[in-house]
Amino acid sequence: MPDIHDESSFERHPKPGVDHLDYAGEQGMAVEQETLVEPDPEKREEARSLWGDAWRDLRRRPIFLISAVLILLLIVMAIFPGAFTDADPRKADLVNDYLKRPDWTDFFGAGWFGYDGQGRSIYARVVYGARASITVGIFVTAIVTLLGGLCGMVAGYFGGPVDALLSRIIDIFFGIPLLLGALVLLNAFSTRTVWTVVVALGVLGWTQIARVMRGAVLTVKQADYVMAGRALGAGTGRLMFRHILPNAVAPVIVVATIALGGYIATEATLSFLGIGLQDPTISWGIDISSAQKVIRTAPYVLFFPAAALSITVLAFIMLGDAVRDALDPKLR
Amino acid sequence: MTTAVDTGTSRREAPYEGPLLDVRDLHVEFVTRDGVAKAVNGVSYSVAAGETLAVLGESGSGKSVTAQAIMGILDMPPARIPRGEIRFRGEDMLGMDKERRRRIRGQKIAMIFQDALSSLNPVLTVGFQLGEMFRAHHKSSRKEAKEKAVELMERVRIPAAKDRVNDYPHQFSGGMRQRIMIAMALALEPDLIIADEPTTALDVTVQAQVMDLLAELQAEFNMGLILITHDLGVVADVADKIAVMYAGRIVETAPVHELYARPAHPYTRGLLDSIPRLDQKGQELYAIKGLPPNLLRIPPGCAFNPRCPRAQAVCRQEVPELFPVTEDDGTELAGRGSACFFWKETLHDR
Amino acid sequence: MGSYVLRRVLQMIPVFFGTTLLIFLMVYTLPGDPVSALFGDKAADPAVVASIKHKYYLDQPIWKQYLHYMGNLFQGDFGTSFTGRPVSDIMADAFPVTIRLALMAFAFELVFGLLLGLVSGLKRGSIQDTLVLVLTLLVISIPVFVLAYIAQTVFATNLGWVTPTVQNSKDLSQLILPAVVLGSLSLAFVARLTRTSIGENLRADYMRTAVAKGLPRRTIVTRHLLRNSLIPVVTFLGTDLGALMGGAIVTEGIFNVQGIGNVLYRAINQKEGPTVVGIVTVLVIVYLVASLVVDLLYAVLDPRIRYA
Ligand SMILES: Nc1ncnc2c1ncn2[C@@H]1O[C@H](COP(=O)(O)OP(=O)(O)OP(=O)(O)O)[C@@H](O)[C@H]1O
Ligand SMILES: [Mg+2]
């Protein structure tokens, strides 16, 4: 029985979740690596020109431009919410502002999107809510990429018993759905901040990247220049980081970008269920949850945070999609 | 409408006078993101029953695209055929309705592809894929089709055909797979077979076996054969005449032995010089300098001029037509043509 | 083939123990005392707490607790919840509801996901294709709970076709809306996966051969294109049924479906250790069996794997 059966075959089957947006593409790319890479001396050039080509291609894609601008905007909003609104998102005026309707003439003002069931400016809350989402998305992705990337790299590079052991560990963590695991984990903490959520999702969510990385490394490892490098006695570290990593990293970046959107959605879901972020942190998930009570009379209380959340998730997914298409020469 | 192609009863219809296949001034372009790639730029050739035409040329010269245009299997778009004519038994193929074209494919003109492994469907048994020909064109039953498949496999000399008819493509060796491709092409005893580099993917010894088989079956059924290859060695044994392609044009045509003895185009000469020869062992191999042109920007004049040792000013300005090649005394050499302004000089080169 | 199955089963064993141990550790070693939580805000009598802890084996070191639990599990005993009800009873009530819901969601995603994927895959670049791409992207981007609200508002509040929440979880017609919401995300994946797969296979050499053979278009599409393109889709669907059950927490909560997701959510909130561990263990088993089935399915569909 050939070696392909040794990997527990999970790479072949996507599991549901935002992370599997387009697994066939991701697979295709791992395979594509083989044809993208060339013997040793030109290798880095090749890798560089792959990114160069991808970048040139990306700049011409409207989807990429739109999502990149959106994401930049969201990041700026997360860092400097004060630049977008003067209103205080926590100021509640139940007497004057209770469920006031959106006022379209109040551009960028406190009343622009109306007021929620506690008399707070919805626009200000949408602006300030970006911080939690973006922080969770970016930091969880960072943890997951480091942890999963390292694990997948080591498993794929060394193979044999190391791979068998790491692959089983990956399988074990993979067996627990992210949302479910995070619920159990987070419920143990009575006070939860953004960072609690980041750590919980990071610790549970790294397996997907690990699998993608492992698959990519396995493919790249077969390439001639790696063989040549090994024959010439290049050290393990050098082989891993100079030769294999640059060529295996493309699918990881794509999956990580798309997954980032997924983590944002997961955080919102957790907060919505009451086991994620808590007051006084401002989170779109919490706001959507509290909008539940007034949904019949004031649907806009639900609409704006929900739209903000969906657009944010959408932006990252579109970005990942665009990057994948650009990196996948087959689709040119 | 009297149909020359029909299912069932009359398998071989009245003999047709004239060439089986006649391609005239065929042009094929691909519309790509970077512009229009002119892959075929005025190809003309013809094949008679029982005749073998070898099409030679470097990678990218448009050999396969021409063949695909004849088969009618180009994806349009991105491909388009702005000009040209393809006549099969005198009938215009390009203007023909789709259904009729489909019936000709497989039944009257069959094609053999280079990479048999990827050209066969991996999830269907070879027996099924062979039998499919009879089921689609002759409405045979499943059982009949399977029997015919075994017969075909025996005919292309696959050992233990009965046992292997239910195997999948990946279970066969490369040579056996190519035999299956040949069997598939032969299934309905077509009038013309187009073999696109049928042996390139095979070992040298297997190559010879497969070529012999193909030649033998061709003779048996008196089929026309278009053999596409860049291997001059293969050509010498089986072909009657040769067409050499460069950048989507035919640059030289000749009966096979004359071409080998006295090429009349500098490109052909270069190709011949780059074959390793036993009597020149140890000498450095000749290679044509430079690269084939970018099809988005074919150079003006003769497309070969940037690489040609003979190029003059005229070669950079005018596109040479396919001149008839004659002896010095003016006697015409049947079937010879060269698209070089200096074919005479080239002919005399030694 | 036989040894392949055997190998996969052997690989599953450590994963089963590992995953259950992991969930066990998460439930029982993290801060937060489940037994004191039982008493709510009232101060608990230490003696009572101790006796409850003893009864539930919680006074033992964690590895002993785990071994004890596994020992019972293999005799079919999922333990008893802190309310005194056997966990297997709780599950026997809730699982059928969730299975029904998941099956309906599955049927929905299967039929419509494939249909949309086919349309867009076969007509790349057409208006239908763009429409499918945009719609699926939207469904993927809008979190399930938002989608649930939208569905609730539109179909229950505005149109009045259904009640906003499920009154009787045994009534299939009431489960339609939650099932559609639950299945929508997977539907989007199935559609996109089908589309990609068809796109890849359309370019395959064997498709060119099929055309060159002069086969009718219908034969080419159904026999050659679909057969190959559906392999990855079928394997996705294979694991999805199990995943739908695990993913029902949000949907069941919003629509008040009395299934496993609802029970699990309540159990997590109340730190009902035995119930949480029991349900998650069953979900893990479902997941493991599903991935085994998918592997076998893969081998059945693709002879290159079957005969390797
Ligand atoms: N679908 C397509 N889109 C764009 N260009 C194409 C397409 N198919 C073929 N071409 C171009 O047409 C040119 C001729 O290709 P063709 O396959 O006929 O070459 P060939 O002579 O058969 O070469 P080889 O010996 O490598 O098979 C090539 O430059 C190729 O890039
Ligand atoms: Mg070719």
Tab-separated table of C-alpha atoms in Angstrom, chain C residues 70-202:
chain	number	residue	atom	x	y	z
C	70	MET	CA	-14.199	4.757	29.712
C	71	GLY	CA	-14.736	1.501	31.567
C	72	ASN	CA	-18.395	2.320	32.021
C	73	LEU	CA	-18.695	3.621	28.497
C	74	PHE	CA	-17.669	0.292	27.042
C	75	GLN	CA	-20.479	-1.273	28.996
C	76	GLY	CA	-22.856	1.197	27.419
C	77	ASP	CA	-23.086	3.417	30.478
C	78	PHE	CA	-22.764	7.132	29.802
C	79	GLY	CA	-23.057	8.030	33.459
C	80	THR	CA	-25.624	10.116	35.281
C	81	SER	CA	-26.173	13.834	35.042
C	82	PHE	CA	-26.025	15.979	38.193
C	83	THR	CA	-29.793	16.088	38.142
C	84	GLY	CA	-29.804	12.340	38.590
C	85	ARG	CA	-31.063	11.493	35.135
C	86	PRO	CA	-29.002	8.970	33.137
C	87	VAL	CA	-27.151	10.735	30.331
C	88	SER	CA	-28.212	8.027	27.894
C	89	ASP	CA	-31.847	8.913	28.647
C	90	ILE	CA	-31.220	12.559	27.938
C	91	MET	CA	-29.547	11.674	24.674
C	92	ALA	CA	-32.245	9.216	23.665
C	93	ASP	CA	-34.710	12.093	23.900
C	94	ALA	CA	-32.684	14.672	22.071
C	95	PHE	CA	-30.758	12.778	19.401
C	96	PRO	CA	-33.731	11.670	17.290
C	97	VAL	CA	-34.804	15.287	16.948
C	98	THR	CA	-31.354	16.400	15.874
C	99	ILE	CA	-30.951	13.469	13.515
C	100	ARG	CA	-34.211	14.387	11.840
C	101	LEU	CA	-33.170	18.011	11.602
C	102	ALA	CA	-29.732	17.092	10.251
C	103	LEU	CA	-31.180	14.689	7.679
C	104	MET	CA	-33.521	17.356	6.389
C	105	ALA	CA	-30.697	19.886	6.216
C	106	PHE	CA	-28.619	17.261	4.447
C	107	ALA	CA	-31.263	16.557	1.832
C	108	PHE	CA	-31.603	20.282	1.242
C	109	GLU	CA	-27.898	20.899	0.782
C	110	LEU	CA	-27.515	17.800	-1.368
C	111	VAL	CA	-30.245	18.593	-3.848
C	112	PHE	CA	-29.800	22.331	-4.152
C	113	GLY	CA	-26.052	22.404	-3.630
C	114	LEU	CA	-25.473	19.950	-6.448
C	115	LEU	CA	-27.962	21.657	-8.691
C	116	LEU	CA	-26.431	25.091	-8.240
C	117	GLY	CA	-22.921	23.698	-8.557
C	118	LEU	CA	-23.806	21.938	-11.796
C	119	VAL	CA	-25.412	24.965	-13.338
C	120	SER	CA	-22.524	27.243	-12.535
C	121	GLY	CA	-19.805	24.679	-13.267
C	122	LEU	CA	-21.151	23.821	-16.695
C	123	LYS	CA	-21.809	27.424	-17.629
C	124	ARG	CA	-18.734	29.152	-16.334
C	125	GLY	CA	-18.804	32.886	-16.746
C	126	SER	CA	-22.542	32.990	-17.416
C	127	ILE	CA	-25.002	35.076	-15.468
C	128	GLN	CA	-26.198	31.992	-13.607
C	129	ASP	CA	-22.623	31.223	-12.622
C	130	THR	CA	-21.995	34.709	-11.293
C	131	LEU	CA	-25.268	34.611	-9.445
C	132	VAL	CA	-24.417	31.317	-7.767
C	133	LEU	CA	-20.973	32.591	-6.827
C	134	VAL	CA	-22.325	35.764	-5.283
C	135	LEU	CA	-25.133	33.999	-3.451
C	136	THR	CA	-22.911	31.305	-1.997
C	137	LEU	CA	-20.344	33.883	-0.970
C	138	LEU	CA	-23.069	35.801	0.848
C	139	VAL	CA	-24.311	32.689	2.613
C	140	ILE	CA	-20.778	31.834	3.675
C	141	SER	CA	-20.126	35.355	4.951
C	142	ILE	CA	-23.318	35.858	6.887
C	143	PRO	CA	-22.962	34.076	10.215
C	144	VAL	CA	-25.578	31.405	10.834
C	145	PHE	CA	-27.270	33.245	13.684
C	146	VAL	CA	-27.808	36.287	11.525
C	147	LEU	CA	-29.133	34.101	8.759
C	148	ALA	CA	-31.466	32.469	11.252
C	149	TYR	CA	-32.836	35.851	12.282
C	150	ILE	CA	-33.341	36.910	8.716
C	151	ALA	CA	-35.208	33.680	7.975
C	152	GLN	CA	-37.253	34.044	11.134
C	153	THR	CA	-38.185	37.626	10.393
C	154	VAL	CA	-39.036	37.035	6.763
C	155	PHE	CA	-40.856	33.717	6.903
C	156	ALA	CA	-42.436	33.880	10.333
C	157	THR	CA	-42.936	37.514	11.209
C	158	ASN	CA	-43.507	39.065	7.779
C	159	LEU	CA	-44.967	36.269	5.689
C	160	GLY	CA	-46.447	34.288	8.542
C	161	TRP	CA	-45.782	30.954	6.855
C	162	VAL	CA	-44.377	29.357	9.967
C	163	THR	CA	-44.194	30.023	13.662
C	164	PRO	CA	-41.006	31.834	14.670
C	165	THR	CA	-39.922	29.008	16.928
C	166	VAL	CA	-40.597	25.312	16.802
C	167	GLN	CA	-43.490	24.310	19.048
C	168	ASN	CA	-43.249	20.596	18.520
C	169	SER	CA	-39.855	19.201	17.642
C	170	LYS	CA	-41.417	15.995	16.362
C	171	ASP	CA	-43.394	17.807	13.671
C	172	LEU	CA	-41.327	17.648	10.477
C	173	SER	CA	-43.038	20.585	8.803
C	174	GLN	CA	-41.983	22.829	11.658
C	175	LEU	CA	-38.397	21.694	11.219
C	176	ILE	CA	-38.186	22.828	7.588
C	177	LEU	CA	-37.068	26.381	8.274
C	178	PRO	CA	-34.413	25.450	10.856
C	179	ALA	CA	-33.180	22.713	8.532
C	180	VAL	CA	-32.811	25.145	5.647
C	181	VAL	CA	-30.860	27.543	7.854
C	182	LEU	CA	-28.699	24.732	9.209
C	183	GLY	CA	-27.973	23.341	5.760
C	184	SER	CA	-27.350	26.648	4.016
C	185	LEU	CA	-23.662	26.936	4.812
C	186	SER	CA	-22.934	23.403	3.628
C	187	LEU	CA	-25.080	24.047	0.601
C	188	ALA	CA	-22.805	26.901	-0.333
C	189	PHE	CA	-19.764	24.662	0.075
C	190	VAL	CA	-21.294	21.855	-1.958
C	191	ALA	CA	-22.188	24.261	-4.745
C	192	ARG	CA	-18.712	25.783	-4.838
C	193	LEU	CA	-16.961	22.452	-4.558
C	194	THR	CA	-19.037	20.997	-7.373
C	195	ARG	CA	-18.332	24.014	-9.511
C	196	THR	CA	-14.567	23.867	-8.954
C	197	SER	CA	-14.469	20.151	-9.490
C	198	ILE	CA	-16.397	20.356	-12.728
C	199	GLY	CA	-14.149	23.162	-13.885
C	200	GLU	CA	-11.076	21.048	-13.277
C	201	ASN	CA	-12.458	17.970	-14.934
C	202	LEU	CA	-13.683	19.919	-17.956
